[in-house]
Amino acid sequence: PVPAGSTVNWATPNVFAAENALGIYSNGSLFALSTKGDLGDNVEVRERDTGAYLQMNWDSHLLDRELRGNLGVRVVRTGQWSQGYSSSLLPITANRDYGDVLPAFNLAWSLRPDLLLRFAYSRDLSRPNLTDVAASTSVTVSGTSFDVKSGNPNIDPFLANAYDLSLEWYPAPGTLVSVAPFRKDVLSFSSSETVNT
């Protein structure tokens, strides 16, 4: 038995009827450009990365001091596929393939048992975020202002030549005094941009 005074009748809204009446998921009503975004927020990005590398190591002497290092090269291939929607709700598809050759060189020369000179060179690559290369345009409405966000499937990866030099002195076990200048030459760089119109 139900205890006396308990609520035994109540009403619940029909969620499906509300969705259909308001056209919430139709992209043809006021919800198509809502503060929560539109179809431009629905994107799919796929990326396939393949690579191969070759490395050679050596350990020899220069002026009766140990000289060791390695020389290598890495070849990478990137395939990107993106699908999204334009601001007019039309589907967009973008494909892109690109490759890079990334050499690297490392050298260490023992000037004394407690003094080491190092040099390194490498070409570094960092791919952009998948959200940045999405083929889509999203429009968000807030009062009388519009916020338009668009991805760019043709963004180049970050690419740079890096040079490192260090002189390391080990005066005692567990102790290191080092000077290490470096240089980085940026070959390609991408950033986001905000434009007010």
Short mmCIF file of N, CA and C in Angstrom, two decimals, residues 74-195:
data_model
loop_
_atom_site.label_atom_id
_atom_site.label_comp_id
_atom_site.label_asym_id
_atom_site.label_seq_id
_atom_site.Cartn_x
_atom_site.Cartn_y
_atom_site.Cartn_z
N ARG A 74 64.94 10.22 -41.37
CA ARG A 74 63.59 9.66 -41.23
C ARG A 74 62.73 10.23 -42.34
N VAL A 75 62.03 9.37 -43.03
CA VAL A 75 61.12 9.78 -44.10
C VAL A 75 59.70 9.52 -43.61
N VAL A 76 58.86 10.55 -43.63
CA VAL A 76 57.49 10.42 -43.13
C VAL A 76 56.50 10.80 -44.22
N ARG A 77 55.35 10.17 -44.17
CA ARG A 77 54.26 10.45 -45.12
C ARG A 77 52.98 10.61 -44.33
N THR A 78 52.24 11.67 -44.61
CA THR A 78 51.00 11.97 -43.88
C THR A 78 49.84 12.05 -44.87
N GLY A 79 48.78 11.33 -44.58
CA GLY A 79 47.55 11.39 -45.36
C GLY A 79 46.41 11.86 -44.48
N GLN A 80 45.73 12.92 -44.88
CA GLN A 80 44.63 13.47 -44.09
C GLN A 80 43.35 13.48 -44.91
N TRP A 81 42.25 13.15 -44.24
CA TRP A 81 40.92 13.20 -44.85
C TRP A 81 40.00 13.87 -43.85
N SER A 82 39.20 14.81 -44.35
CA SER A 82 38.31 15.56 -43.47
C SER A 82 36.96 15.75 -44.14
N GLN A 83 35.91 15.66 -43.33
CA GLN A 83 34.55 15.91 -43.82
C GLN A 83 33.81 16.75 -42.81
N GLY A 84 33.13 17.78 -43.30
CA GLY A 84 32.36 18.66 -42.43
C GLY A 84 31.29 19.37 -43.23
N TYR A 85 30.88 20.54 -42.73
CA TYR A 85 29.80 21.29 -43.36
C TYR A 85 30.18 22.76 -43.46
N SER A 86 29.70 23.41 -44.50
CA SER A 86 29.91 24.84 -44.66
C SER A 86 28.87 25.60 -43.85
N SER A 87 29.00 26.93 -43.83
CA SER A 87 28.03 27.74 -43.09
C SER A 87 26.64 27.66 -43.70
N SER A 88 26.54 27.27 -44.98
CA SER A 88 25.24 27.10 -45.62
C SER A 88 24.76 25.66 -45.56
N LEU A 89 25.38 24.87 -44.64
CA LEU A 89 24.99 23.49 -44.36
C LEU A 89 25.27 22.54 -45.52
N LEU A 90 26.16 22.90 -46.43
CA LEU A 90 26.55 22.01 -47.52
C LEU A 90 27.73 21.17 -47.08
N PRO A 91 27.75 19.87 -47.41
CA PRO A 91 28.87 19.02 -47.00
C PRO A 91 30.17 19.41 -47.71
N ILE A 92 31.28 19.33 -46.97
CA ILE A 92 32.61 19.63 -47.50
C ILE A 92 33.50 18.42 -47.24
N THR A 93 34.27 18.03 -48.25
CA THR A 93 35.25 16.95 -48.08
C THR A 93 36.60 17.44 -48.59
N ALA A 94 37.66 17.13 -47.84
CA ALA A 94 39.01 17.55 -48.23
C ALA A 94 39.98 16.41 -48.02
N ASN A 95 40.88 16.21 -49.00
CA ASN A 95 41.93 15.21 -48.91
C ASN A 95 43.28 15.88 -49.10
N ARG A 96 44.28 15.38 -48.39
CA ARG A 96 45.61 15.95 -48.54
C ARG A 96 46.66 14.91 -48.17
N ASP A 97 47.73 14.86 -48.97
CA ASP A 97 48.88 14.00 -48.69
C ASP A 97 50.14 14.84 -48.80
N TYR A 98 51.06 14.65 -47.87
CA TYR A 98 52.35 15.34 -47.96
C TYR A 98 53.42 14.49 -47.27
N GLY A 99 54.66 14.74 -47.65
CA GLY A 99 55.77 14.00 -47.09
C GLY A 99 56.92 14.91 -46.71
N ASP A 100 57.77 14.43 -45.82
CA ASP A 100 58.92 15.20 -45.38
C ASP A 100 60.10 14.26 -45.14
N VAL A 101 61.30 14.81 -45.33
CA VAL A 101 62.55 14.10 -45.03
C VAL A 101 63.18 14.80 -43.83
N LEU A 102 63.46 14.05 -42.76
CA LEU A 102 63.92 14.63 -41.50
C LEU A 102 65.29 14.06 -41.13
N PRO A 103 66.37 14.75 -41.48
CA PRO A 103 67.70 14.27 -41.11
C PRO A 103 68.04 14.62 -39.65
N ALA A 104 69.01 13.88 -39.09
CA ALA A 104 69.48 14.15 -37.73
C ALA A 104 70.95 13.75 -37.62
N PHE A 105 71.69 14.52 -36.82
CA PHE A 105 73.12 14.28 -36.65
C PHE A 105 73.50 14.60 -35.21
N ASN A 106 74.21 13.70 -34.53
CA ASN A 106 74.64 13.89 -33.15
C ASN A 106 76.11 13.54 -33.03
N LEU A 107 76.85 14.37 -32.28
CA LEU A 107 78.29 14.18 -32.15
C LEU A 107 78.69 14.50 -30.71
N ALA A 108 79.54 13.65 -30.12
CA ALA A 108 80.05 13.87 -28.77
C ALA A 108 81.56 13.60 -28.77
N TRP A 109 82.35 14.59 -28.31
CA TRP A 109 83.80 14.49 -28.33
C TRP A 109 84.32 14.68 -26.91
N SER A 110 85.04 13.70 -26.41
CA SER A 110 85.60 13.77 -25.06
C SER A 110 86.92 14.53 -25.11
N LEU A 111 86.90 15.80 -24.73
CA LEU A 111 88.12 16.60 -24.72
C LEU A 111 89.06 16.17 -23.59
N ARG A 112 88.45 15.78 -22.47
CA ARG A 112 89.17 15.21 -21.32
C ARG A 112 88.22 14.21 -20.69
N PRO A 113 88.72 13.41 -19.76
CA PRO A 113 87.79 12.46 -19.10
C PRO A 113 86.61 13.15 -18.42
N ASP A 114 86.79 14.42 -18.01
CA ASP A 114 85.72 15.12 -17.31
C ASP A 114 85.12 16.27 -18.13
N LEU A 115 85.47 16.36 -19.44
CA LEU A 115 84.99 17.47 -20.27
C LEU A 115 84.50 16.92 -21.61
N LEU A 116 83.26 17.25 -21.93
CA LEU A 116 82.62 16.69 -23.12
C LEU A 116 82.03 17.81 -23.96
N LEU A 117 82.28 17.75 -25.26
CA LEU A 117 81.71 18.71 -26.21
C LEU A 117 80.68 17.98 -27.07
N ARG A 118 79.46 18.53 -27.15
CA ARG A 118 78.39 17.90 -27.92
C ARG A 118 77.88 18.87 -28.99
N PHE A 119 77.47 18.29 -30.12
CA PHE A 119 76.80 19.05 -31.17
C PHE A 119 75.67 18.19 -31.74
N ALA A 120 74.55 18.81 -32.03
CA ALA A 120 73.41 18.08 -32.60
C ALA A 120 72.69 18.96 -33.60
N TYR A 121 72.22 18.33 -34.66
CA TYR A 121 71.37 18.99 -35.65
C TYR A 121 70.21 18.07 -35.96
N SER A 122 69.04 18.63 -36.13
CA SER A 122 67.88 17.83 -36.54
C SER A 122 66.87 18.72 -37.23
N ARG A 123 66.10 18.11 -38.11
CA ARG A 123 64.93 18.80 -38.68
C ARG A 123 63.71 18.25 -37.95
N ASP A 124 62.96 19.15 -37.31
CA ASP A 124 61.84 18.76 -36.46
C ASP A 124 60.52 19.04 -37.15
N LEU A 125 59.57 18.15 -36.94
CA LEU A 125 58.24 18.30 -37.53
C LEU A 125 57.19 18.07 -36.47
N SER A 126 56.17 18.92 -36.46
CA SER A 126 55.03 18.76 -35.56
C SER A 126 53.76 19.05 -36.35
N ARG A 127 52.89 18.07 -36.45
CA ARG A 127 51.67 18.24 -37.24
C ARG A 127 50.65 19.09 -36.49
N PRO A 128 49.78 19.80 -37.22
CA PRO A 128 48.76 20.63 -36.56
C PRO A 128 47.70 19.75 -35.88
N ASN A 129 46.97 20.36 -34.96
CA ASN A 129 45.87 19.65 -34.30
C ASN A 129 44.81 19.25 -35.33
N LEU A 130 44.19 18.11 -35.12
CA LEU A 130 43.19 17.63 -36.07
C LEU A 130 42.00 18.59 -36.15
N THR A 131 41.68 19.26 -35.04
CA THR A 131 40.56 20.21 -35.09
C THR A 131 40.88 21.41 -35.97
N ASP A 132 42.17 21.74 -36.10
CA ASP A 132 42.55 22.88 -36.93
C ASP A 132 42.48 22.58 -38.42
N VAL A 133 42.59 21.30 -38.81
CA VAL A 133 42.55 20.94 -40.23
C VAL A 133 41.18 20.42 -40.64
N ALA A 134 40.17 20.60 -39.79
CA ALA A 134 38.82 20.13 -40.11
C ALA A 134 38.21 20.95 -41.24
N ALA A 135 37.62 20.27 -42.19
CA ALA A 135 36.96 20.96 -43.32
C ALA A 135 35.55 21.32 -42.88
N SER A 136 35.43 22.44 -42.18
CA SER A 136 34.11 22.85 -41.70
C SER A 136 34.09 24.34 -41.40
N THR A 137 32.89 24.89 -41.39
CA THR A 137 32.67 26.26 -40.96
C THR A 137 31.49 26.26 -40.00
N SER A 138 31.72 26.76 -38.82
CA SER A 138 30.68 26.79 -37.79
C SER A 138 30.27 28.22 -37.51
N VAL A 139 28.96 28.46 -37.43
CA VAL A 139 28.42 29.79 -37.15
C VAL A 139 27.65 29.74 -35.84
N THR A 140 28.00 30.61 -34.91
CA THR A 140 27.30 30.70 -33.63
C THR A 140 26.71 32.09 -33.50
N VAL A 141 25.43 32.15 -33.13
CA VAL A 141 24.73 33.42 -32.99
C VAL A 141 24.55 33.73 -31.51
N SER A 142 24.92 34.95 -31.12
CA SER A 142 24.73 35.40 -29.75
C SER A 142 24.15 36.81 -29.81
N GLY A 143 22.84 36.90 -29.65
CA GLY A 143 22.18 38.20 -29.75
C GLY A 143 22.27 38.73 -31.18
N THR A 144 22.95 39.86 -31.36
CA THR A 144 23.09 40.44 -32.70
C THR A 144 24.48 40.18 -33.29
N SER A 145 25.30 39.39 -32.61
CA SER A 145 26.66 39.12 -33.11
C SER A 145 26.76 37.68 -33.61
N PHE A 146 27.63 37.49 -34.58
CA PHE A 146 27.88 36.18 -35.17
C PHE A 146 29.34 35.81 -34.94
N ASP A 147 29.56 34.58 -34.58
CA ASP A 147 30.92 34.06 -34.41
C ASP A 147 31.12 32.96 -35.44
N VAL A 148 32.02 33.18 -36.40
CA VAL A 148 32.27 32.23 -37.48
C VAL A 148 33.63 31.60 -37.25
N LYS A 149 33.68 30.28 -37.18
CA LYS A 149 34.93 29.55 -36.97
C LYS A 149 35.12 28.59 -38.12
N SER A 150 36.29 28.64 -38.75
CA SER A 150 36.54 27.80 -39.92
C SER A 150 37.89 27.10 -39.78
N GLY A 151 37.93 25.82 -40.15
CA GLY A 151 39.18 25.07 -40.18
C GLY A 151 39.85 25.22 -41.53
N ASN A 152 41.10 24.78 -41.62
CA ASN A 152 41.85 24.87 -42.87
C ASN A 152 42.56 23.54 -43.12
N PRO A 153 42.05 22.72 -44.04
CA PRO A 153 42.67 21.42 -44.31
C PRO A 153 44.06 21.52 -44.94
N ASN A 154 44.46 22.71 -45.40
CA ASN A 154 45.76 22.87 -46.08
C ASN A 154 46.84 23.46 -45.19
N ILE A 155 46.64 23.45 -43.87
CA ILE A 155 47.66 23.96 -42.96
C ILE A 155 48.91 23.08 -43.05
N ASP A 156 50.06 23.74 -43.19
CA ASP A 156 51.33 23.02 -43.19
C ASP A 156 51.73 22.67 -41.76
N PRO A 157 52.48 21.59 -41.59
CA PRO A 157 52.97 21.27 -40.24
C PRO A 157 54.05 22.25 -39.81
N PHE A 158 54.29 22.31 -38.50
CA PHE A 158 55.41 23.09 -37.98
C PHE A 158 56.69 22.37 -38.37
N LEU A 159 57.62 23.11 -38.99
CA LEU A 159 58.86 22.52 -39.48
C LEU A 159 60.01 23.46 -39.13
N ALA A 160 61.10 22.91 -38.57
CA ALA A 160 62.21 23.76 -38.15
C ALA A 160 63.52 22.98 -38.20
N ASN A 161 64.60 23.71 -38.42
CA ASN A 161 65.95 23.16 -38.28
C ASN A 161 66.47 23.56 -36.90
N ALA A 162 66.91 22.57 -36.13
CA ALA A 162 67.37 22.81 -34.76
C ALA A 162 68.86 22.51 -34.64
N TYR A 163 69.60 23.43 -34.00
CA TYR A 163 71.03 23.27 -33.78
C TYR A 163 71.30 23.39 -32.28
N ASP A 164 72.05 22.44 -31.73
CA ASP A 164 72.37 22.46 -30.30
C ASP A 164 73.87 22.24 -30.12
N LEU A 165 74.47 23.03 -29.23
CA LEU A 165 75.88 22.89 -28.90
C LEU A 165 76.01 22.96 -27.38
N SER A 166 76.80 22.08 -26.79
CA SER A 166 76.97 22.13 -25.34
C SER A 166 78.39 21.73 -24.95
N LEU A 167 78.88 22.38 -23.91
CA LEU A 167 80.16 22.03 -23.29
C LEU A 167 79.84 21.60 -21.87
N GLU A 168 80.18 20.36 -21.54
CA GLU A 168 79.78 19.77 -20.26
C GLU A 168 81.02 19.41 -19.45
N TRP A 169 81.06 19.92 -18.22
CA TRP A 169 82.17 19.62 -17.31
C TRP A 169 81.61 18.84 -16.12
N TYR A 170 82.24 17.70 -15.81
CA TYR A 170 81.84 16.83 -14.72
C TYR A 170 82.94 16.86 -13.66
N PRO A 171 82.93 17.88 -12.77
CA PRO A 171 84.02 18.02 -11.80
C PRO A 171 84.04 16.94 -10.72
N ALA A 172 82.87 16.32 -10.48
CA ALA A 172 82.79 15.27 -9.45
C ALA A 172 81.62 14.36 -9.81
N PRO A 173 81.61 13.14 -9.28
CA PRO A 173 80.47 12.25 -9.56
C PRO A 173 79.14 12.90 -9.16
N GLY A 174 78.19 12.87 -10.08
CA GLY A 174 76.87 13.45 -9.81
C GLY A 174 76.82 14.95 -9.95
N THR A 175 77.88 15.57 -10.49
CA THR A 175 77.93 17.02 -10.64
C THR A 175 78.16 17.39 -12.10
N LEU A 176 77.45 18.40 -12.58
CA LEU A 176 77.57 18.84 -13.97
C LEU A 176 77.51 20.36 -14.03
N VAL A 177 78.47 20.93 -14.76
CA VAL A 177 78.44 22.35 -15.09
C VAL A 177 78.42 22.42 -16.61
N SER A 178 77.42 23.11 -17.17
CA SER A 178 77.22 23.05 -18.62
C SER A 178 76.84 24.41 -19.20
N VAL A 179 77.31 24.66 -20.41
CA VAL A 179 76.88 25.81 -21.21
C VAL A 179 76.31 25.23 -22.50
N ALA A 180 75.07 25.61 -22.84
CA ALA A 180 74.40 24.96 -23.97
C ALA A 180 73.62 25.96 -24.82
N PRO A 181 74.29 26.67 -25.73
CA PRO A 181 73.53 27.53 -26.66
C PRO A 181 72.80 26.70 -27.71
N PHE A 182 71.72 27.25 -28.26
CA PHE A 182 70.96 26.55 -29.29
C PHE A 182 70.37 27.56 -30.27
N ARG A 183 69.97 27.05 -31.40
CA ARG A 183 69.34 27.88 -32.43
C ARG A 183 68.26 27.05 -33.11
N LYS A 184 67.15 27.70 -33.45
CA LYS A 184 66.06 27.02 -34.16
C LYS A 184 65.59 27.92 -35.30
N ASP A 185 65.75 27.45 -36.52
CA ASP A 185 65.27 28.16 -37.70
C ASP A 185 63.91 27.60 -38.10
N VAL A 186 62.86 28.39 -37.94
CA VAL A 186 61.50 27.94 -38.24
C VAL A 186 61.26 28.07 -39.74
N LEU A 187 60.90 26.95 -40.37
CA LEU A 187 60.64 26.93 -41.80
C LEU A 187 59.17 27.14 -42.13
N SER A 188 58.29 26.61 -41.29
CA SER A 188 56.84 26.84 -41.48
C SER A 188 56.17 26.82 -40.11
N PHE A 189 55.18 27.70 -39.97
CA PHE A 189 54.52 27.88 -38.68
C PHE A 189 53.09 28.34 -38.93
N SER A 190 52.16 27.80 -38.19
CA SER A 190 50.76 28.20 -38.36
C SER A 190 50.21 28.69 -37.02
N SER A 191 49.23 29.59 -37.10
CA SER A 191 48.60 30.11 -35.91
C SER A 191 47.16 30.46 -36.23
N SER A 192 46.35 30.57 -35.20
CA SER A 192 44.95 30.97 -35.39
C SER A 192 44.86 32.48 -35.48
N GLU A 193 43.80 32.96 -36.10
CA GLU A 193 43.63 34.40 -36.30
C GLU A 193 42.18 34.77 -36.02
N THR A 194 42.03 35.87 -35.32
CA THR A 194 40.69 36.41 -35.02
C THR A 194 40.50 37.71 -35.79
N VAL A 195 39.44 37.78 -36.56
CA VAL A 195 39.15 38.96 -37.38
C VAL A 195 37.80 39.52 -36.96
#
